PDB file of C-alpha atoms and ligand atoms in Angstrom:
ATOM      1  CA  MET Z   1      25.010  32.729   7.607  1.00 77.00           C
ATOM      2  CA  VAL Z   2      27.622  35.037   8.998  1.00 79.00           C
ATOM      3  CA  HIS Z   3      30.759  34.783   6.842  1.00 90.00           C
ATOM      4  CA  GLU Z   4      33.743  36.388   8.595  1.00 97.00           C
ATOM      5  CA  ARG Z   5      37.471  36.751   7.961  1.00 98.00           C
ATOM      6  CA  SER Z   6      40.009  36.398  10.799  1.00 98.00           C
ATOM      7  CA  PHE Z   7      43.610  37.326  10.842  1.00 99.00           C
ATOM      8  CA  ILE Z   8      45.776  34.420  11.995  1.00 99.00           C
ATOM      9  CA  MET Z   9      49.408  34.380  12.556  1.00 99.00           C
ATOM     10  CA  VAL Z  10      52.037  31.802  13.426  1.00 99.00           C
ATOM     11  CA  LYS Z  11      54.469  33.798  15.605  1.00 99.00           C
ATOM     12  CA  PRO Z  12      58.182  33.370  15.429  1.00 99.00           C
ATOM     13  CA  ASP Z  13      58.121  30.617  18.184  1.00 99.00           C
ATOM     14  CA  GLY Z  14      55.697  28.698  16.216  1.00 99.00           C
ATOM     15  CA  VAL Z  15      57.774  28.944  13.040  1.00 99.00           C
ATOM     16  CA  GLN Z  16      61.012  28.014  14.955  1.00 98.00           C
ATOM     17  CA  ARG Z  17      59.428  25.069  16.591  1.00 98.00           C
ATOM     18  CA  GLY Z  18      58.031  23.700  13.282  1.00 99.00           C
ATOM     19  CA  LEU Z  19      54.388  24.076  13.994  1.00 99.00           C
ATOM     20  CA  VAL Z  20      53.299  25.842  10.857  1.00 99.00           C
ATOM     21  CA  GLY Z  21      51.940  22.678   9.191  1.00 98.00           C
ATOM     22  CA  GLU Z  22      50.092  21.536  12.373  1.00 98.00           C
ATOM     23  CA  ILE Z  23      48.551  24.937  12.971  1.00 99.00           C
ATOM     24  CA  ILE Z  24      47.413  25.291   9.275  1.00 98.00           C
ATOM     25  CA  LYS Z  25      45.993  21.678   9.432  1.00 98.00           C
ATOM     26  CA  ARG Z  26      43.791  22.591  12.271  1.00 98.00           C
ATOM     27  CA  PHE Z  27      42.183  25.492  10.378  1.00 98.00           C
ATOM     28  CA  GLU Z  28      41.865  23.360   7.250  1.00 98.00           C
ATOM     29  CA  HIS Z  29      40.370  20.437   9.131  1.00 98.00           C
ATOM     30  CA  LYS Z  30      37.968  22.752  10.913  1.00 98.00           C
ATOM     31  CA  GLY Z  31      36.478  23.847   7.519  1.00 97.00           C
ATOM     32  CA  PHE Z  32      37.859  27.300   7.141  1.00 98.00           C
ATOM     33  CA  LYS Z  33      38.969  28.606   3.823  1.00 98.00           C
ATOM     34  CA  LEU Z  34      42.429  30.094   3.430  1.00 98.00           C
ATOM     35  CA  VAL Z  35      42.160  33.388   1.480  1.00 98.00           C
ATOM     36  CA  ALA Z  36      45.533  34.864   2.059  1.00 98.00           C
ATOM     37  CA  MET Z  37      48.930  33.881   3.390  1.00 98.00           C
ATOM     38  CA  LYS Z  38      52.520  35.151   3.405  1.00 98.00           C
ATOM     39  CA  PHE Z  39      55.811  34.155   5.172  1.00 98.00           C
ATOM     40  CA  MET Z  40      57.676  37.220   6.310  1.00 98.00           C
ATOM     41  CA  VAL Z  41      59.594  39.064   8.981  1.00 98.00           C
ATOM     42  CA  GLY Z  42      57.377  41.836  10.356  1.00 98.00           C
ATOM     43  CA  SER Z  43      58.960  45.150  11.096  1.00 98.00           C
ATOM     44  CA  ASP Z  44      59.013  46.716  14.671  1.00 98.00           C
ATOM     45  CA  ASP Z  45      56.757  49.306  13.374  1.00 98.00           C
ATOM     46  CA  LEU Z  46      54.250  46.819  11.847  1.00 98.00           C
ATOM     47  CA  PHE Z  47      54.087  45.127  15.169  1.00 98.00           C
ATOM     48  CA  LYS Z  48      53.825  48.390  17.074  1.00 98.00           C
ATOM     49  CA  GLN Z  49      50.689  49.022  14.956  1.00 98.00           C
ATOM     50  CA  HIS Z  50      49.463  45.419  15.257  1.00 98.00           C
ATOM     51  CA  TYR Z  51      49.647  45.543  19.114  1.00 98.00           C
ATOM     52  CA  ALA Z  52      48.946  49.141  19.548  1.00 98.00           C
ATOM     53  CA  ALA Z  53      46.187  48.562  22.182  1.00 97.00           C
ATOM     54  CA  LEU Z  54      48.832  46.897  24.386  1.00 98.00           C
ATOM     55  CA  SER Z  55      51.331  49.878  24.181  1.00 98.00           C
ATOM     56  CA  SER Z  56      51.184  50.838  27.844  1.00 98.00           C
ATOM     57  CA  GLN Z  57      51.760  47.307  29.124  1.00 98.00           C
ATOM     58  CA  ALA Z  58      55.039  46.366  30.791  1.00 98.00           C
ATOM     59  CA  PHE Z  59      55.601  43.428  28.402  1.00 98.00           C
ATOM     60  CA  PHE Z  60      55.085  45.514  25.283  1.00 98.00           C
ATOM     61  CA  PRO Z  61      58.799  46.318  24.405  1.00 98.00           C
ATOM     62  CA  GLY Z  62      59.602  42.531  24.789  1.00 98.00           C
ATOM     63  CA  LEU Z  63      56.611  41.548  22.756  1.00 98.00           C
ATOM     64  CA  ILE Z  64      57.643  43.907  19.843  1.00 98.00           C
ATOM     65  CA  LYS Z  65      61.256  42.758  19.987  1.00 98.00           C
ATOM     66  CA  PHE Z  66      60.340  39.161  19.956  1.00 98.00           C
ATOM     67  CA  SER Z  67      57.541  39.304  17.412  1.00 98.00           C
ATOM     68  CA  SER Z  68      59.883  41.128  14.865  1.00 98.00           C
ATOM     69  CA  SER Z  69      62.803  38.803  15.689  1.00 98.00           C
ATOM     70  CA  GLY Z  70      62.070  36.214  12.949  1.00 98.00           C
ATOM     71  CA  PRO Z  71      59.688  35.011  10.426  1.00 99.00           C
ATOM     72  CA  VAL Z  72      56.038  34.545  10.939  1.00 99.00           C
ATOM     73  CA  VAL Z  73      53.214  33.112   8.783  1.00 99.00           C
ATOM     74  CA  ALA Z  74      50.433  35.746   8.460  1.00 99.00           C
ATOM     75  CA  MET Z  75      47.203  34.309   7.092  1.00 99.00           C
ATOM     76  CA  VAL Z  76      43.541  35.261   6.553  1.00 98.00           C
ATOM     77  CA  TRP Z  77      40.943  32.501   7.126  1.00 98.00           C
ATOM     78  CA  GLU Z  78      37.321  32.805   6.105  1.00 98.00           C
ATOM     79  CA  GLY Z  79      34.169  31.069   7.214  1.00 97.00           C
ATOM     80  CA  VAL Z  80      30.983  31.151   9.380  1.00 96.00           C
ATOM     81  CA  HIS Z  81      31.799  32.756  12.684  1.00 96.00           C
ATOM     82  CA  ALA Z  82      35.449  32.549  11.821  1.00 98.00           C
ATOM     83  CA  VAL Z  83      36.618  35.171  14.496  1.00 98.00           C
ATOM     84  CA  ALA Z  84      34.874  33.636  17.539  1.00 98.00           C
ATOM     85  CA  ILE Z  85      35.498  29.952  16.359  1.00 98.00           C
ATOM     86  CA  ALA Z  86      39.225  30.595  15.674  1.00 98.00           C
ATOM     87  CA  ARG Z  87      39.618  32.196  19.170  1.00 98.00           C
ATOM     88  CA  ALA Z  88      38.040  29.090  20.644  1.00 98.00           C
ATOM     89  CA  MET Z  89      40.511  26.802  18.711  1.00 98.00           C
ATOM     90  CA  VAL Z  90      43.408  29.059  19.932  1.00 98.00           C
ATOM     91  CA  GLY Z  91      42.618  28.920  23.659  1.00 98.00           C
ATOM     92  CA  GLN Z  92      43.336  31.531  26.326  1.00 98.00           C
ATOM     93  CA  THR Z  93      46.155  34.139  26.137  1.00 98.00           C
ATOM     94  CA  ASP Z  94      47.979  32.153  28.851  1.00 98.00           C
ATOM     95  CA  PRO Z  95      48.646  28.588  27.510  1.00 98.00           C
ATOM     96  CA  ALA Z  96      48.556  27.481  31.236  1.00 97.00           C
ATOM     97  CA  ALA Z  97      44.877  28.359  31.330  1.00 98.00           C
ATOM     98  CA  SER Z  98      44.085  26.939  27.859  1.00 98.00           C
ATOM     99  CA  ALA Z  99      42.089  23.640  27.642  1.00 98.00           C
ATOM    100  CA  ALA Z 100      43.730  20.649  26.136  1.00 98.00           C
ATOM    101  CA  GLY Z 101      42.567  20.351  22.687  1.00 98.00           C
ATOM    102  CA  SER Z 102      43.064  24.044  21.888  1.00 98.00           C
ATOM    103  CA  ILE Z 103      46.152  25.125  20.015  1.00 99.00           C
ATOM    104  CA  ARG Z 104      47.740  26.895  22.927  1.00 98.00           C
ATOM    105  CA  GLY Z 105      46.618  24.163  25.306  1.00 98.00           C
ATOM    106  CA  ASP Z 106      48.271  21.532  23.195  1.00 98.00           C
ATOM    107  CA  LEU Z 107      51.432  23.207  21.685  1.00 98.00           C
ATOM    108  CA  CYS Z 108      52.889  25.549  24.250  1.00 98.00           C
ATOM    109  CA  ILE Z 109      53.396  26.569  27.818  1.00 98.00           C
ATOM    110  CA  HIS Z 110      54.392  30.340  28.367  1.00 98.00           C
ATOM    111  CA  VAL Z 111      52.364  33.380  27.718  1.00 98.00           C
ATOM    112  CA  GLY Z 112      55.295  35.075  26.079  1.00 98.00           C
ATOM    113  CA  ARG Z 113      55.777  32.162  23.754  1.00 98.00           C
ATOM    114  CA  ASN Z 114      52.266  31.114  22.856  1.00 98.00           C
ATOM    115  CA  VAL Z 115      52.865  30.546  19.072  1.00 99.00           C
ATOM    116  CA  ILE Z 116      49.809  31.958  17.447  1.00 99.00           C
ATOM    117  CA  HIS Z 117      47.782  35.215  17.170  1.00 99.00           C
ATOM    118  CA  ALA Z 118      44.085  35.263  16.253  1.00 99.00           C
ATOM    119  CA  SER Z 119      41.898  38.402  15.958  1.00 98.00           C
ATOM    120  CA  ASP Z 120      39.883  38.788  19.157  1.00 98.00           C
ATOM    121  CA  SER Z 121      36.824  40.600  17.659  1.00 98.00           C
ATOM    122  CA  LEU Z 122      35.300  41.340  14.179  1.00 98.00           C
ATOM    123  CA  GLU Z 123      36.536  44.879  14.521  1.00 98.00           C
ATOM    124  CA  SER Z 124      40.129  43.841  15.241  1.00 98.00           C
ATOM    125  CA  ALA Z 125      39.961  41.280  12.407  1.00 98.00           C
ATOM    126  CA  LYS Z 126      39.043  44.037   9.907  1.00 98.00           C
ATOM    127  CA  LYS Z 127      41.836  46.305  11.186  1.00 98.00           C
ATOM    128  CA  GLU Z 128      44.405  43.466  11.220  1.00 98.00           C
ATOM    129  CA  VAL Z 129      43.498  42.073   7.813  1.00 98.00           C
ATOM    130  CA  SER Z 130      44.005  45.503   6.173  1.00 98.00           C
ATOM    131  CA  LEU Z 131      47.181  46.136   8.182  1.00 98.00           C
ATOM    132  CA  TRP Z 132      48.909  42.849   7.015  1.00 98.00           C
ATOM    133  CA  PHE Z 133      47.417  42.439   3.476  1.00 98.00           C
ATOM    134  CA  THR Z 134      46.298  44.617   0.520  1.00 98.00           C
ATOM    135  CA  ASP Z 135      43.008  43.991  -1.084  1.00 97.00           C
ATOM    136  CA  LYS Z 136      44.845  42.378  -4.085  1.00 98.00           C
ATOM    137  CA  GLU Z 137      46.587  39.769  -1.738  1.00 98.00           C
ATOM    138  CA  ILE Z 138      43.183  38.378  -0.618  1.00 98.00           C
ATOM    139  CA  VAL Z 139      42.122  35.664  -2.988  1.00 98.00           C
ATOM    140  CA  SER Z 140      38.363  35.174  -3.668  1.00 95.00           C
ATOM    141  CA  TRP Z 141      37.715  31.551  -4.580  1.00 96.00           C
ATOM    142  CA  ALA Z 142      34.936  29.014  -4.113  1.00 95.00           C
ATOM    143  CA  SER Z 143      35.894  25.888  -2.267  1.00 94.00           C
ATOM    144  CA  ALA Z 144      34.439  22.730  -3.622  1.00 95.00           C
ATOM    145  CA  THR Z 145      33.638  21.607   0.012  1.00 93.00           C
ATOM    146  CA  GLU Z 146      31.623  24.514   1.033  1.00 92.00           C
ATOM    147  CA  SER Z 147      28.210  22.929   0.741  1.00 93.00           C
ATOM    148  CA  TYR Z 148      29.670  20.073   2.984  1.00 95.00           C
ATOM    149  CA  VAL Z 149      30.928  22.486   5.613  1.00 94.00           C
ATOM    150  CA  HIS Z 150      27.598  24.347   6.233  1.00 92.00           C
ATOM    151  CA  GLU Z 151      24.042  24.547   5.067  1.00 89.00           C
ATOM    152  CA  GLY Z 152      22.712  27.387   2.946  1.00 77.00           C
TER     153      GLY Z 152
HETATM  154  N1  LIG V   1      51.607  38.822  26.378  1.00 91.04           N
HETATM  155  C1  LIG V   1      52.636  38.693  27.148  1.00 91.04           C
HETATM  156  N2  LIG V   1      52.471  38.881  28.451  1.00 91.04           N
HETATM  157  C2  LIG V   1      51.240  39.023  29.133  1.00 91.04           C
HETATM  158  C3  LIG V   1      50.156  39.100  28.091  1.00 91.04           C
HETATM  159  C4  LIG V   1      50.391  39.000  26.833  1.00 91.04           C
HETATM  160  O1  LIG V   1      53.858  38.392  26.706  1.00 91.04           O
HETATM  161  O2  LIG V   1      51.163  39.148  30.312  1.00 91.04           O
HETATM  162  C5  LIG V   1      51.796  38.514  24.896  1.00 91.04           C
HETATM  163  C6  LIG V   1      51.251  37.322  24.371  1.00 91.04           C
HETATM  164  O3  LIG V   1      52.251  36.832  23.450  1.00 91.04           O
HETATM  165  C7  LIG V   1      49.987  37.626  23.657  1.00 91.04           C
HETATM  166  C8  LIG V   1      50.130  39.116  23.148  1.00 91.04           C
HETATM  167  O4  LIG V   1      50.923  39.556  24.174  1.00 91.04           O
HETATM  168  O5  LIG V   1      49.470  36.613  22.700  1.00 91.04           O
HETATM  169  C9  LIG V   1      48.957  39.837  22.959  1.00 91.04           C
HETATM  170  O6  LIG V   1      48.203  39.883  24.133  1.00 91.04           O
HETATM  171  P1  LIG V   1      46.699  39.773  24.118  1.00 91.04           P
HETATM  172  O7  LIG V   1      46.111  40.211  25.454  1.00 91.04           O
HETATM  173  O8  LIG V   1      46.184  40.553  22.804  1.00 91.04           O
HETATM  174  O9  LIG V   1      46.413  38.288  23.945  1.00 91.04           O
HETATM  175  P2  LIG V   1      46.004  37.365  22.657  1.00 91.04           P
HETATM  176  O10 LIG V   1      44.821  38.077  21.936  1.00 91.04           O
HETATM  177  O11 LIG V   1      47.147  37.040  21.906  1.00 91.04           O
HETATM  178  O12 LIG V   1      45.363  36.040  23.426  1.00 91.04           O
END
């Protein structure tokens, strides 16, 4: 059983639009385990590191400005195949191309206001979890429902 951690963030538009509870609910209901969470305004510098791979894109300055413009909910969710499953739950980068039933397919319309971030690979997840959280901020706990979420 491949247990993974994914970095998930409700972006400033998701917070402003009151979607924090809805987004958390989807990950809880899916069967993932919350192991870290904080409500904060990320600095320009933090978002430049977070989105470093996109620094040459024309939309990068606007992305950094908007991302650091207000509070976000940064989280780490753990579970079997958490990275790939979370991406499937989130949908495509462009909400218009995202299937109904996915978070972006259901809750937003425009690529620049797509309400949520989810790590796109195990390698990015590891980098993002350590960029946003210290080891001490990640809580190790046994969920009482674990044996009802997966075998083994
Ligand atoms: N983005 C944008 N315009 C684009 C492509 C991306 O504003 O044409 C923003 C969008 O908010 C996206 C973020 O940049 O979520 C990061 O882009 P990435 O390609 O990593 O997409 P994601 O992993 O978020 O689906």
